[in-house]
PDB file of N, CA, C and O in Angstrom:
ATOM      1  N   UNK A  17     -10.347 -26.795  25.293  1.00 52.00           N
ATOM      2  CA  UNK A  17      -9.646 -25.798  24.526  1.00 52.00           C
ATOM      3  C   UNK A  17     -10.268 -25.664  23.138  1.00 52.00           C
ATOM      4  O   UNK A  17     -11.383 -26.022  22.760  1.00 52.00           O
ATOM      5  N   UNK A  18      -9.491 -25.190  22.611  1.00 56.00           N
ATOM      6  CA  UNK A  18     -10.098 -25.342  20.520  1.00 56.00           C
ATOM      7  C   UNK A  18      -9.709 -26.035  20.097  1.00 56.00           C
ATOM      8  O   UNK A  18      -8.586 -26.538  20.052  1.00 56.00           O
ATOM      9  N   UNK A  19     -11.194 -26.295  19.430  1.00 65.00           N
ATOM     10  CA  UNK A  19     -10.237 -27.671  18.822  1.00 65.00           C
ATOM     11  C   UNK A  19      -9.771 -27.179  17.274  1.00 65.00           C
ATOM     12  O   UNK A  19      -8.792 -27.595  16.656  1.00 65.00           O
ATOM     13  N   UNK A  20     -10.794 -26.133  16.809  1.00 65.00           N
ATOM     14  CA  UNK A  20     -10.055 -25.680  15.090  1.00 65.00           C
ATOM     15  C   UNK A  20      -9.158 -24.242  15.447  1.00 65.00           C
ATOM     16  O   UNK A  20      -9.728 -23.212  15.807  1.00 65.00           O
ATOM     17  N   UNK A  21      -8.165 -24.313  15.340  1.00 62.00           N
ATOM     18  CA  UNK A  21      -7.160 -22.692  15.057  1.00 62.00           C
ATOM     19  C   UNK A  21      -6.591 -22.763  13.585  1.00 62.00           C
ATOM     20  O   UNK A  21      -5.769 -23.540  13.100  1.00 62.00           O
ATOM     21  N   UNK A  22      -7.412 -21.517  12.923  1.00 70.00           N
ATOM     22  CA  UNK A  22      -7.439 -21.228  11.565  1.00 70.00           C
ATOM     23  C   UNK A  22      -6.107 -20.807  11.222  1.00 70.00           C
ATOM     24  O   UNK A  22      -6.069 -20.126  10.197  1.00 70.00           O
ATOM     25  N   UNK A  23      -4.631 -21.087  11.977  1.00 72.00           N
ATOM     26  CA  UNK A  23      -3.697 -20.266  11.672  1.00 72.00           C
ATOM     27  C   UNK A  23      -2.673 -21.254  10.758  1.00 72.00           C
ATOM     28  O   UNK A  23      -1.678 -20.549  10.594  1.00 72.00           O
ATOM     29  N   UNK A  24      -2.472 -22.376  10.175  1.00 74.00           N
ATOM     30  CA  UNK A  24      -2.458 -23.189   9.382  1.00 74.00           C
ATOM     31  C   UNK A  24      -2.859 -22.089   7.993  1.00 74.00           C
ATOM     32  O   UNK A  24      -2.207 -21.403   7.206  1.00 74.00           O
ATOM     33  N   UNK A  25      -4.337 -22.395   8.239  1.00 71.00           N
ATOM     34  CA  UNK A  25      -5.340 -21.571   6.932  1.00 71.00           C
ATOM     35  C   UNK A  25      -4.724 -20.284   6.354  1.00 71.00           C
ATOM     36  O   UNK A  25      -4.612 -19.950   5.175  1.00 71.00           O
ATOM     37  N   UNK A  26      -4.284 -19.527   7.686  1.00 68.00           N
ATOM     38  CA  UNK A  26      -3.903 -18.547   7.637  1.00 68.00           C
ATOM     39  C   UNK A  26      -2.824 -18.140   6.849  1.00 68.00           C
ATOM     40  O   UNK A  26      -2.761 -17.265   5.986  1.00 68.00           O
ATOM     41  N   UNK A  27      -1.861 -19.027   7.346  1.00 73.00           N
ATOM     42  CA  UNK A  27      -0.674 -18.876   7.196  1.00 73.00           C
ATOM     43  C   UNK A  27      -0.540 -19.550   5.196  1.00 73.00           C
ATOM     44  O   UNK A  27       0.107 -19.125   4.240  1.00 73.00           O
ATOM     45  N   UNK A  28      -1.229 -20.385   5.310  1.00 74.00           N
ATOM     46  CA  UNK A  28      -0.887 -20.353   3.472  1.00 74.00           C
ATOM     47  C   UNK A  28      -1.360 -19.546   2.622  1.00 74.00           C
ATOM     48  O   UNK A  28      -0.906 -19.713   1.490  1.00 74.00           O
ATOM     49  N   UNK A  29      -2.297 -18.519   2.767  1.00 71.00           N
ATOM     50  CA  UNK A  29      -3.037 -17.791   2.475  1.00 71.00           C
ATOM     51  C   UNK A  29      -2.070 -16.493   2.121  1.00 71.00           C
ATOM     52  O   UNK A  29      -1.802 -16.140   0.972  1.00 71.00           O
ATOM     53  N   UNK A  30      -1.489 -15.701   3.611  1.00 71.00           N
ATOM     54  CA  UNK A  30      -0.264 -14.936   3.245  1.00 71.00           C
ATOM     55  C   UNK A  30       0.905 -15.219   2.729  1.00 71.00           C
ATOM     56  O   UNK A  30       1.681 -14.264   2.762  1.00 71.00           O
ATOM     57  N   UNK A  31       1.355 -16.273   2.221  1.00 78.00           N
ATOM     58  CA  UNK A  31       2.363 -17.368   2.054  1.00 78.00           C
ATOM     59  C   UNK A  31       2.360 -16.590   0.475  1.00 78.00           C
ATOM     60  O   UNK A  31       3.299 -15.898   0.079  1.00 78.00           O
ATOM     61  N   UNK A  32       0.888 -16.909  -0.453  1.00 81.00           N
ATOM     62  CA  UNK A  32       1.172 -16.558  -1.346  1.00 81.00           C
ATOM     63  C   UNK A  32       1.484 -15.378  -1.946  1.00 81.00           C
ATOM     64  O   UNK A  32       2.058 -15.260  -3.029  1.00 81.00           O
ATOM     65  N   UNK A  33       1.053 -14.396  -1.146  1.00 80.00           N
ATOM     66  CA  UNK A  33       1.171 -13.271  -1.472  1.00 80.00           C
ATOM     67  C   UNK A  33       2.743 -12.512  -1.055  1.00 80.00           C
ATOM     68  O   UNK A  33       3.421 -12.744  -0.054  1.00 80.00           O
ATOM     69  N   UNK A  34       3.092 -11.379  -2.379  1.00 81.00           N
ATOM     70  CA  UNK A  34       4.370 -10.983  -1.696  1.00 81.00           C
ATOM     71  C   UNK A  34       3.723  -9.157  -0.907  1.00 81.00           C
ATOM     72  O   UNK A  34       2.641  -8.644  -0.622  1.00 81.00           O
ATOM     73  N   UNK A  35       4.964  -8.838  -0.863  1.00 81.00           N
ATOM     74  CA  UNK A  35       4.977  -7.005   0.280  1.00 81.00           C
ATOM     75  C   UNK A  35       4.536  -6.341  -1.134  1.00 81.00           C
ATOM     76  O   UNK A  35       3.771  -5.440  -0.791  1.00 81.00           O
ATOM     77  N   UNK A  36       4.608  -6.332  -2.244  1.00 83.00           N
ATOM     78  CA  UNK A  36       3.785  -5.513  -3.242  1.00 83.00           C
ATOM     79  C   UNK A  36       2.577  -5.553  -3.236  1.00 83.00           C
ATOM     80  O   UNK A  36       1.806  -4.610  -3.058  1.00 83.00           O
ATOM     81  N   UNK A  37       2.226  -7.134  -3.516  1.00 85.00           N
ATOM     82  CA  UNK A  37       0.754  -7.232  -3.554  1.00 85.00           C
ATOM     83  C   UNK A  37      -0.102  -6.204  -2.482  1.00 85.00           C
ATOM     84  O   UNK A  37      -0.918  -5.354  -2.842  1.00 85.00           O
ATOM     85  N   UNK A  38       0.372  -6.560  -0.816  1.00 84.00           N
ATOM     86  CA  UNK A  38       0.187  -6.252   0.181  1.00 84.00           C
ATOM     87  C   UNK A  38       0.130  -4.782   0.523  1.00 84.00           C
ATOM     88  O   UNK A  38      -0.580  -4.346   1.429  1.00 84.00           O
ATOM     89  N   UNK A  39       0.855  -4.088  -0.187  1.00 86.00           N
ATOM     90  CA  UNK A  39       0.916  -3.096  -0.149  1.00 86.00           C
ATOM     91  C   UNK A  39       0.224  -2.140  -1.049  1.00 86.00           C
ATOM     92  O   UNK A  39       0.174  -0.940  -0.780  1.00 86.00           O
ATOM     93  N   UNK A  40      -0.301  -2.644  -2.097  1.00 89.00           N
ATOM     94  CA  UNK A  40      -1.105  -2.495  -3.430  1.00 89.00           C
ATOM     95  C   UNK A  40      -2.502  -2.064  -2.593  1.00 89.00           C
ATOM     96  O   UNK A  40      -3.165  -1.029  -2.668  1.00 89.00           O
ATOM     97  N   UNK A  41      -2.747  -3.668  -1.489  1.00 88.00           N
ATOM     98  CA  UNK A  41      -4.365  -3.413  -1.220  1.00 88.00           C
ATOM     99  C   UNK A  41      -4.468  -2.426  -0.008  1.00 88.00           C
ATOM    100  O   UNK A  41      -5.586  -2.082   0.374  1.00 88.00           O
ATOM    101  N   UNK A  42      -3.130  -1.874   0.724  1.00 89.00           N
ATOM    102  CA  UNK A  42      -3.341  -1.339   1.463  1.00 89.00           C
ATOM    103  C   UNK A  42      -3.425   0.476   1.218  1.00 89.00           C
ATOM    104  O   UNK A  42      -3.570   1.415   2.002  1.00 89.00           O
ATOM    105  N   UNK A  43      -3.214   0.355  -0.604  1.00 91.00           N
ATOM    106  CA  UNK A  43      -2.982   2.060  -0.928  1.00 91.00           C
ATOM    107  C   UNK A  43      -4.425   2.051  -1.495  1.00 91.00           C
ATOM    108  O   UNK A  43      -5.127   3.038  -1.277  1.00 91.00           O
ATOM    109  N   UNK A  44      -4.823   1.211  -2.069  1.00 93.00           N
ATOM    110  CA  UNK A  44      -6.014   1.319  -2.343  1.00 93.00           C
ATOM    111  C   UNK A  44      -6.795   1.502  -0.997  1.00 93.00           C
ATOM    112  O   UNK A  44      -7.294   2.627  -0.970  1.00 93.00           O
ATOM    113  N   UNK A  45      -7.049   0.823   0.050  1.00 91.00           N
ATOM    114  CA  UNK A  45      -8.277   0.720   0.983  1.00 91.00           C
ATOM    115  C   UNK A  45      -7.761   2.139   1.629  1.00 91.00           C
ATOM    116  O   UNK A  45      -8.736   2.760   2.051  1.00 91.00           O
ATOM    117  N   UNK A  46      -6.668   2.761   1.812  1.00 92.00           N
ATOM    118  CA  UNK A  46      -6.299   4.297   2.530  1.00 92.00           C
ATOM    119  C   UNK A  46      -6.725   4.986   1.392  1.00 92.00           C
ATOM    120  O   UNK A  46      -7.096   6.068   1.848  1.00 92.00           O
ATOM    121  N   UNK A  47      -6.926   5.011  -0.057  1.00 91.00           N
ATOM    122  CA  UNK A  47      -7.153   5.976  -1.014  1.00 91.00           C
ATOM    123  C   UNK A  47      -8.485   6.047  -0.809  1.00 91.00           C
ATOM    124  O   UNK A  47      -8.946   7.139  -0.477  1.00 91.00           O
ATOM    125  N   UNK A  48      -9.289   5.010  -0.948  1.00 92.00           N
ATOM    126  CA  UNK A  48     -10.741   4.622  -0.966  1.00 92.00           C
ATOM    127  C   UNK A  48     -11.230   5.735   0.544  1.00 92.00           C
ATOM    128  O   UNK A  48     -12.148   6.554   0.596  1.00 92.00           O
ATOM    129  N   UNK A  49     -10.386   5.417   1.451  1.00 91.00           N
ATOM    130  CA  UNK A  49     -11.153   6.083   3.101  1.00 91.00           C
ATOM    131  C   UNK A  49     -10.450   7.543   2.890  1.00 91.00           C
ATOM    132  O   UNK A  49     -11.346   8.387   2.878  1.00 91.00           O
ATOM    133  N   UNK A  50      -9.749   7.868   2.797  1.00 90.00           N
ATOM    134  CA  UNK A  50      -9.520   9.206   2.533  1.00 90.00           C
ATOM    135  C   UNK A  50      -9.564  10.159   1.391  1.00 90.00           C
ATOM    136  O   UNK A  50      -8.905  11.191   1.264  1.00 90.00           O
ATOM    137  N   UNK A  51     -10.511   9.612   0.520  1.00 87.00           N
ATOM    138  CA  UNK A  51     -11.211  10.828  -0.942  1.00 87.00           C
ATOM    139  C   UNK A  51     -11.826  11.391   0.223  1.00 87.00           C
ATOM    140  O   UNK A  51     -11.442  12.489   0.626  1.00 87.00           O
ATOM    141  N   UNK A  52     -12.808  10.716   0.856  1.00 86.00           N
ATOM    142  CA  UNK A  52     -13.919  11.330   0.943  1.00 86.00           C
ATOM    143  C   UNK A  52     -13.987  12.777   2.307  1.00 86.00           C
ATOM    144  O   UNK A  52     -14.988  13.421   2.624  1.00 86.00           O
ATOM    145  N   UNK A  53     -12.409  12.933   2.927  1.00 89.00           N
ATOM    146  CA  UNK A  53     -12.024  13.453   3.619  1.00 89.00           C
ATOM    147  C   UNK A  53     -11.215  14.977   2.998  1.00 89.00           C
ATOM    148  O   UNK A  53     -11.662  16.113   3.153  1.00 89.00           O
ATOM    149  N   UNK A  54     -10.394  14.738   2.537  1.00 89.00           N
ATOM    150  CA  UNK A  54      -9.515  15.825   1.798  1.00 89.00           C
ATOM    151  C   UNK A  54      -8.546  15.230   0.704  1.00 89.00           C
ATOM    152  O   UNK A  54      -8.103  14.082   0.722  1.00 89.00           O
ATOM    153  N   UNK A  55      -8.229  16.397  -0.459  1.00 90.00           N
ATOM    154  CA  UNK A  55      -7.865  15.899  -1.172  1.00 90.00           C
ATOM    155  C   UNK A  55      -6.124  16.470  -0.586  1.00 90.00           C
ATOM    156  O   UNK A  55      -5.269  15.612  -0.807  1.00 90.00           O
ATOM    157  N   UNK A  56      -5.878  17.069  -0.271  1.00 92.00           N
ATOM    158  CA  UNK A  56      -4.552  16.673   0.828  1.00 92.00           C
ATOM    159  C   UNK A  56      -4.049  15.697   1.559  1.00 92.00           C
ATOM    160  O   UNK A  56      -2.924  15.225   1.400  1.00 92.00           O
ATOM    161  N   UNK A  57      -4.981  15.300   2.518  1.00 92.00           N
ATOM    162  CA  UNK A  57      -4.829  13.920   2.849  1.00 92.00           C
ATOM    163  C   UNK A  57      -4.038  12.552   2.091  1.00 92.00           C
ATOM    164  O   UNK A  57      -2.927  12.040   2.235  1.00 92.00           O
ATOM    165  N   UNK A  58      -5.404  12.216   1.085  1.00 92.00           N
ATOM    166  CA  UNK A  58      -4.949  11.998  -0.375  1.00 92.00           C
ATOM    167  C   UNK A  58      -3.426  11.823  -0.539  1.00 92.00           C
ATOM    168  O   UNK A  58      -2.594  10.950  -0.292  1.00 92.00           O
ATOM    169  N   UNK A  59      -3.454  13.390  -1.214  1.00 93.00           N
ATOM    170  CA  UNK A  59      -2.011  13.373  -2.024  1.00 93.00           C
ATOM    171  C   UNK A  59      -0.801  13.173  -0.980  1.00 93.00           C
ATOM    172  O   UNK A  59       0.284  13.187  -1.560  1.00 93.00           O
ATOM    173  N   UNK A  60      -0.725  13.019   0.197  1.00 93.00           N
ATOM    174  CA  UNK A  60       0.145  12.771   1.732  1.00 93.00           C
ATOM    175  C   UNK A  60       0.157  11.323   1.565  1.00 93.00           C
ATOM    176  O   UNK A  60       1.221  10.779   1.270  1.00 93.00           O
ATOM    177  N   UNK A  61      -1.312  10.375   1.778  1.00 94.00           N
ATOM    178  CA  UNK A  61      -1.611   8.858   1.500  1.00 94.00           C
ATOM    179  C   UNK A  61      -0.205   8.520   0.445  1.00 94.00           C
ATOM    180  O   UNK A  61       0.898   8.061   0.740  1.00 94.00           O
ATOM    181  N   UNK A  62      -0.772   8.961  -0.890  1.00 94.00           N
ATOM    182  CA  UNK A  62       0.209   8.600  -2.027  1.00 94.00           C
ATOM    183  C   UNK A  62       2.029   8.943  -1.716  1.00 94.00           C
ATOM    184  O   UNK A  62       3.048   8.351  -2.072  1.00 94.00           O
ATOM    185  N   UNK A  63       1.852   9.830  -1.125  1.00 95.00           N
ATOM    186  CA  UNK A  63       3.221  10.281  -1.045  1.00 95.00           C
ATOM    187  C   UNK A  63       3.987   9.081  -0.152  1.00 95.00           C
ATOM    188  O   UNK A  63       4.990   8.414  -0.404  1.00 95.00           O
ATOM    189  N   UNK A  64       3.124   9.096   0.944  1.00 94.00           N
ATOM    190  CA  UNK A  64       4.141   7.992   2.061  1.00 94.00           C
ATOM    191  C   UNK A  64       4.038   6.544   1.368  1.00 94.00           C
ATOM    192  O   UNK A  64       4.933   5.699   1.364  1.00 94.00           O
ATOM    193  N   UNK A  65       2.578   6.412   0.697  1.00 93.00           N
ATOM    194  CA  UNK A  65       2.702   4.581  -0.099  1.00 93.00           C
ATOM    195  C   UNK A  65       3.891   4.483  -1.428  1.00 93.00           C
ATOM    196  O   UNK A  65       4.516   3.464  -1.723  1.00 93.00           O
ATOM    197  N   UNK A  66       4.033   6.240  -2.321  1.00 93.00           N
ATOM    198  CA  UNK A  66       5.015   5.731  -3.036  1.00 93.00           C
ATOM    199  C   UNK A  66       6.758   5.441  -2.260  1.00 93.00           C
ATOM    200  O   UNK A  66       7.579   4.623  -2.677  1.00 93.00           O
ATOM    201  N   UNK A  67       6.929   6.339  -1.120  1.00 93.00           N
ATOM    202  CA  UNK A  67       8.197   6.498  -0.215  1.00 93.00           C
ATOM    203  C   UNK A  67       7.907   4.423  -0.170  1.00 93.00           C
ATOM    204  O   UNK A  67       8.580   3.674  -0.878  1.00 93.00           O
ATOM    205  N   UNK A  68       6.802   3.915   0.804  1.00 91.00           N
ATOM    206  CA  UNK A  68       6.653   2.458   1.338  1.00 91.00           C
ATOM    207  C   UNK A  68       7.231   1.805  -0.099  1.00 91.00           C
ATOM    208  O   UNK A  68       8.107   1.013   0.250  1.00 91.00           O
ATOM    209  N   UNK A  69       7.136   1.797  -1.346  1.00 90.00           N
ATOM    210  CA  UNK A  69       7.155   1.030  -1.938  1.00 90.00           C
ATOM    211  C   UNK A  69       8.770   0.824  -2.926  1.00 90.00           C
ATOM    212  O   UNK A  69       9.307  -0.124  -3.499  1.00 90.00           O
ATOM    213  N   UNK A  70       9.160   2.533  -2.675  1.00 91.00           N
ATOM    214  CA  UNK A  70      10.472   2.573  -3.040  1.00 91.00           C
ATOM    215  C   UNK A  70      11.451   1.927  -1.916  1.00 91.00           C
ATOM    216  O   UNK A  70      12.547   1.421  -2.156  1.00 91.00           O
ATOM    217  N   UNK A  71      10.841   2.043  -0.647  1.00 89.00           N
ATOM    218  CA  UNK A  71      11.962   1.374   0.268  1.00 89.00           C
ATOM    219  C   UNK A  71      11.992   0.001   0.790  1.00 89.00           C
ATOM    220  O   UNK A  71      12.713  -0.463   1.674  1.00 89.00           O
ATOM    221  N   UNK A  72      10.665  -0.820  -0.232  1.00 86.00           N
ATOM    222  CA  UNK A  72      10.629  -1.914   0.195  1.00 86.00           C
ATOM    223  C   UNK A  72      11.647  -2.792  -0.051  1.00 86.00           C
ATOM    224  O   UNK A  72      12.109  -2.622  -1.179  1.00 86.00           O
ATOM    225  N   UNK A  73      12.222  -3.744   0.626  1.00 86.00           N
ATOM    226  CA  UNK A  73      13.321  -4.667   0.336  1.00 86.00           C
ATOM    227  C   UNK A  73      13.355  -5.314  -0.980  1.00 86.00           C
ATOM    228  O   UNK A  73      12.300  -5.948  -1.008  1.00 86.00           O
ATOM    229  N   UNK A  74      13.914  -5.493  -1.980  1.00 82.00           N
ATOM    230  CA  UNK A  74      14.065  -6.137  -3.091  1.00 82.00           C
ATOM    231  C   UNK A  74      13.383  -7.211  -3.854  1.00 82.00           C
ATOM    232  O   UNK A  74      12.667  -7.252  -4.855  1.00 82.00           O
ATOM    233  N   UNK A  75      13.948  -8.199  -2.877  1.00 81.00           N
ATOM    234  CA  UNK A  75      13.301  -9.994  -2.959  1.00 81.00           C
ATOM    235  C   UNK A  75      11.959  -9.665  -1.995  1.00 81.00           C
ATOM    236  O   UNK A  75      11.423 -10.753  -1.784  1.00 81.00           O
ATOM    237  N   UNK A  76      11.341  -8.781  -1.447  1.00 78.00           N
ATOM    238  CA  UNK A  76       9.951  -8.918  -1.004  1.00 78.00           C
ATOM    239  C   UNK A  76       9.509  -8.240  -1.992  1.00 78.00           C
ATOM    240  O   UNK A  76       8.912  -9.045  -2.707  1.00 78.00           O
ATOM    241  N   UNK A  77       9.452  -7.013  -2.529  1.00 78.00           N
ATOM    242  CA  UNK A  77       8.550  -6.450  -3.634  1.00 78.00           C
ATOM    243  C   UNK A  77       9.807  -6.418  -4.739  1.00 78.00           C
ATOM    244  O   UNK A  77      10.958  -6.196  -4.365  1.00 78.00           O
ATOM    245  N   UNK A  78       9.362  -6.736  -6.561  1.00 85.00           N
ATOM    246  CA  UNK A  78       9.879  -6.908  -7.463  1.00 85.00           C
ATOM    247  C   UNK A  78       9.943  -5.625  -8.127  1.00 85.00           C
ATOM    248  O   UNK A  78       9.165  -4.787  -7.673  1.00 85.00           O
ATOM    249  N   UNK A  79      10.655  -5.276  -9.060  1.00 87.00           N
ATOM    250  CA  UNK A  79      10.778  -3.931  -9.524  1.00 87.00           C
ATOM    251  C   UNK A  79       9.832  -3.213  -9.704  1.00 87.00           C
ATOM    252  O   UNK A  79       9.554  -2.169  -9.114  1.00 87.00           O
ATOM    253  N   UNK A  80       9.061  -3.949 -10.873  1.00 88.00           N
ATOM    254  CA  UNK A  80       7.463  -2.947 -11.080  1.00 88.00           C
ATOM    255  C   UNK A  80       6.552  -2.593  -9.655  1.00 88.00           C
ATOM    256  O   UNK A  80       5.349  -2.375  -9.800  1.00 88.00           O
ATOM    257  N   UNK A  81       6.968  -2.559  -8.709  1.00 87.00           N
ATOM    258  CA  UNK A  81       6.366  -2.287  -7.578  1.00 87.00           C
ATOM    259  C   UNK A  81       7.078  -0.910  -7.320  1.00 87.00           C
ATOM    260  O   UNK A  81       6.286  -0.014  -7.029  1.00 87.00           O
ATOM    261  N   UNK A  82       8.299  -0.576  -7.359  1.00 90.00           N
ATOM    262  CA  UNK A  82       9.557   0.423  -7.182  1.00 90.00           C
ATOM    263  C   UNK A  82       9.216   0.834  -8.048  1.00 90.00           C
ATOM    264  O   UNK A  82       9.581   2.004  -7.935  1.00 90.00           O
ATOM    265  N   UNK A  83       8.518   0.713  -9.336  1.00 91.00           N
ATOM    266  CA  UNK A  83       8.848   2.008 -10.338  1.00 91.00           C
ATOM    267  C   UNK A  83       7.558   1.962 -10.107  1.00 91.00           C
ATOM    268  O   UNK A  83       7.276   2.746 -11.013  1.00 91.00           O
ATOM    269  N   UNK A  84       5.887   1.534  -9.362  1.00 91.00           N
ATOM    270  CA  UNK A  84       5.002   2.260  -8.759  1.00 91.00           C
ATOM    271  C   UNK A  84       5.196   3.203  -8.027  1.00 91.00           C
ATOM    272  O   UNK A  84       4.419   4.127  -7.790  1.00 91.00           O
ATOM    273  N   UNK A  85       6.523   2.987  -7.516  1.00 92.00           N
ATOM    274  CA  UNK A  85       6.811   3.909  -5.896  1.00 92.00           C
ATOM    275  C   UNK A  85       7.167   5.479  -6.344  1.00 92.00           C
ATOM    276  O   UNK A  85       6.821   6.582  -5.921  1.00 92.00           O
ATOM    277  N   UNK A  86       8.241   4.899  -7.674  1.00 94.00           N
ATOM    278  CA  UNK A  86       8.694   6.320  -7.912  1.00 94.00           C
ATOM    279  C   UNK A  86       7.462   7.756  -8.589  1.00 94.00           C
ATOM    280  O   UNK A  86       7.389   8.983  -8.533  1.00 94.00           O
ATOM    281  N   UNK A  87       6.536   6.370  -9.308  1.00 95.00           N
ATOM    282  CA  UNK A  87       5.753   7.134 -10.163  1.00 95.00           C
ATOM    283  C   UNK A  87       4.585   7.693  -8.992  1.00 95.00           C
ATOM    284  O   UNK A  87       3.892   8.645  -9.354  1.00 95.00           O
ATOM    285  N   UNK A  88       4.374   7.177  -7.731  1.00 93.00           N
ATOM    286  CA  UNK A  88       3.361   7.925  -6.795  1.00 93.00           C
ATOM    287  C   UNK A  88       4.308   9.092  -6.086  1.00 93.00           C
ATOM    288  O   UNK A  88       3.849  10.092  -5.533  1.00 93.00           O
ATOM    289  N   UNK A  89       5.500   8.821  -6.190  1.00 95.00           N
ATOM    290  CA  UNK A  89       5.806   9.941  -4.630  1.00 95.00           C
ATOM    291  C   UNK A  89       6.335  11.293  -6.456  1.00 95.00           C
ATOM    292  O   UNK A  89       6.831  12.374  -6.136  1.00 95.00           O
ATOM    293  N   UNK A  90       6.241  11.156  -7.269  1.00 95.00           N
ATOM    294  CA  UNK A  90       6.188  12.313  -8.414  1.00 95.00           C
ATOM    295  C   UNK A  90       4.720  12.671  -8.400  1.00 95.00           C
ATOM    296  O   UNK A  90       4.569  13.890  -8.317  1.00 95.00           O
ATOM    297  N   UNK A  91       3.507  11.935  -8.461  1.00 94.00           N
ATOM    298  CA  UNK A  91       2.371  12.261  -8.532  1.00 94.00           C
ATOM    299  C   UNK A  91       1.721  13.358  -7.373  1.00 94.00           C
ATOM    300  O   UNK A  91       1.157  14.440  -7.538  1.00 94.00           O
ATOM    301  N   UNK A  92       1.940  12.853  -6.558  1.00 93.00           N
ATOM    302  CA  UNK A  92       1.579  12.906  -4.700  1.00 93.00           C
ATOM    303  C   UNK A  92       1.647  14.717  -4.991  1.00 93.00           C
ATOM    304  O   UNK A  92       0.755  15.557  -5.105  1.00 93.00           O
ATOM    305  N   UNK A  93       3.221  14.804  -5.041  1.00 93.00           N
ATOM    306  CA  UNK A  93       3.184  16.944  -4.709  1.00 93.00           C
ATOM    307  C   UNK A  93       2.819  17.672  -5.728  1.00 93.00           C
ATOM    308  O   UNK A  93       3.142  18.860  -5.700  1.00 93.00           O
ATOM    309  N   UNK A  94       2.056  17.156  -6.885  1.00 94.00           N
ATOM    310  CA  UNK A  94       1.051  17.373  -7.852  1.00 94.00           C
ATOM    311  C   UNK A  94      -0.062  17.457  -7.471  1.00 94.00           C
ATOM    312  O   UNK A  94      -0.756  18.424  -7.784  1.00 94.00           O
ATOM    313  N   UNK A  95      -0.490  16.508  -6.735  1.00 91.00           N
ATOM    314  CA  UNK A  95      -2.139  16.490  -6.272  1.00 91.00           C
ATOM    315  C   UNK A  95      -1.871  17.454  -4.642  1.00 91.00           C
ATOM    316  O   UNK A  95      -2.924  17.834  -4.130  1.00 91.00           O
ATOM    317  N   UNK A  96      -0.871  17.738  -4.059  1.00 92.00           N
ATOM    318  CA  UNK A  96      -0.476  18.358  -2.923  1.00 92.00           C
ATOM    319  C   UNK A  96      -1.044  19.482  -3.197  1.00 92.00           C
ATOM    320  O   UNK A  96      -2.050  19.924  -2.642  1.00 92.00           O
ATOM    321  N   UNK A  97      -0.068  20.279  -4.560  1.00 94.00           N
ATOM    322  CA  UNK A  97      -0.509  21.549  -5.041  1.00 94.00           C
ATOM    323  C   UNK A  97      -1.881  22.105  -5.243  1.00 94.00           C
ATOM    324  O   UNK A  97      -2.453  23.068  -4.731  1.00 94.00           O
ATOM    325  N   UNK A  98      -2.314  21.058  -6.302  1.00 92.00           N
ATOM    326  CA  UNK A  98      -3.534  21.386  -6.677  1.00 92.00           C
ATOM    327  C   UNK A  98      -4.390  21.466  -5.813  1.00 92.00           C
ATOM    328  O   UNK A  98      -4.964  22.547  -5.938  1.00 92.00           O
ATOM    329  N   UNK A  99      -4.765  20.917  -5.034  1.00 86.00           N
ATOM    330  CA  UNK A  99      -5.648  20.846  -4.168  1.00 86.00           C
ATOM    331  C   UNK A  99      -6.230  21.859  -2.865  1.00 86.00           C
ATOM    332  O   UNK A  99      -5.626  22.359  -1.916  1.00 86.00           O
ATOM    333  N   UNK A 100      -7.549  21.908  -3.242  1.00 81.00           N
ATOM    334  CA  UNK A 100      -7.858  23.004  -2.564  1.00 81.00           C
ATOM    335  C   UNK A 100      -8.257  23.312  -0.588  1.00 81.00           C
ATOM    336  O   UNK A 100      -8.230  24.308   0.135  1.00 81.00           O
ATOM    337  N   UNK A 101      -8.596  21.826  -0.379  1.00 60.00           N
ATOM    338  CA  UNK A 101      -8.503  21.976   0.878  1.00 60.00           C
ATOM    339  C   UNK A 101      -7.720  20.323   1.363  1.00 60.00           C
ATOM    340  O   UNK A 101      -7.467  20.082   2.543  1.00 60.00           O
TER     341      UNK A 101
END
């Protein structure tokens, strides 16, 4: 069988991190893959990560994560508008 399973490793690794952090690297790596597609896209990305971050549970993401949330899903139908394709 195996003899090393990295899920020990694993597991302290996500341990430290909370659902903000987590969610931080996941608006970035969808912002990063979808510039280069449309800037609609985009402003949709932001819209559903600020909705993810306003509805995250409390004790998993801390306030300044929620007042990220509010300040992307205000941004989002700004860049909706503007945008040309």
């Amino acid at each position: 069988m195996l003899e090393f399973v990295p899920l020990d490793l694993l597991d302290d690794i996500i341990q430290s991190y909370n659902l903000g952090q987590v969610l931080v690297l996941a608006l970035v790596a969808s912002v990063l893959g979808s510039l280069a597609l449309s800037k609609k896209l985009l402003s949709m990305n932001v819209i559903l990560f600020g909705f993810l971050f306003m509805l995250a549970p409390s004790n998993l993401a801390p306030l300044p994560y929620k007042l990220l949330g509010v300040a992307l899903v205000v941004i989002g139908p700004v860049l909706y508008t503007t945008a040309r394709s």
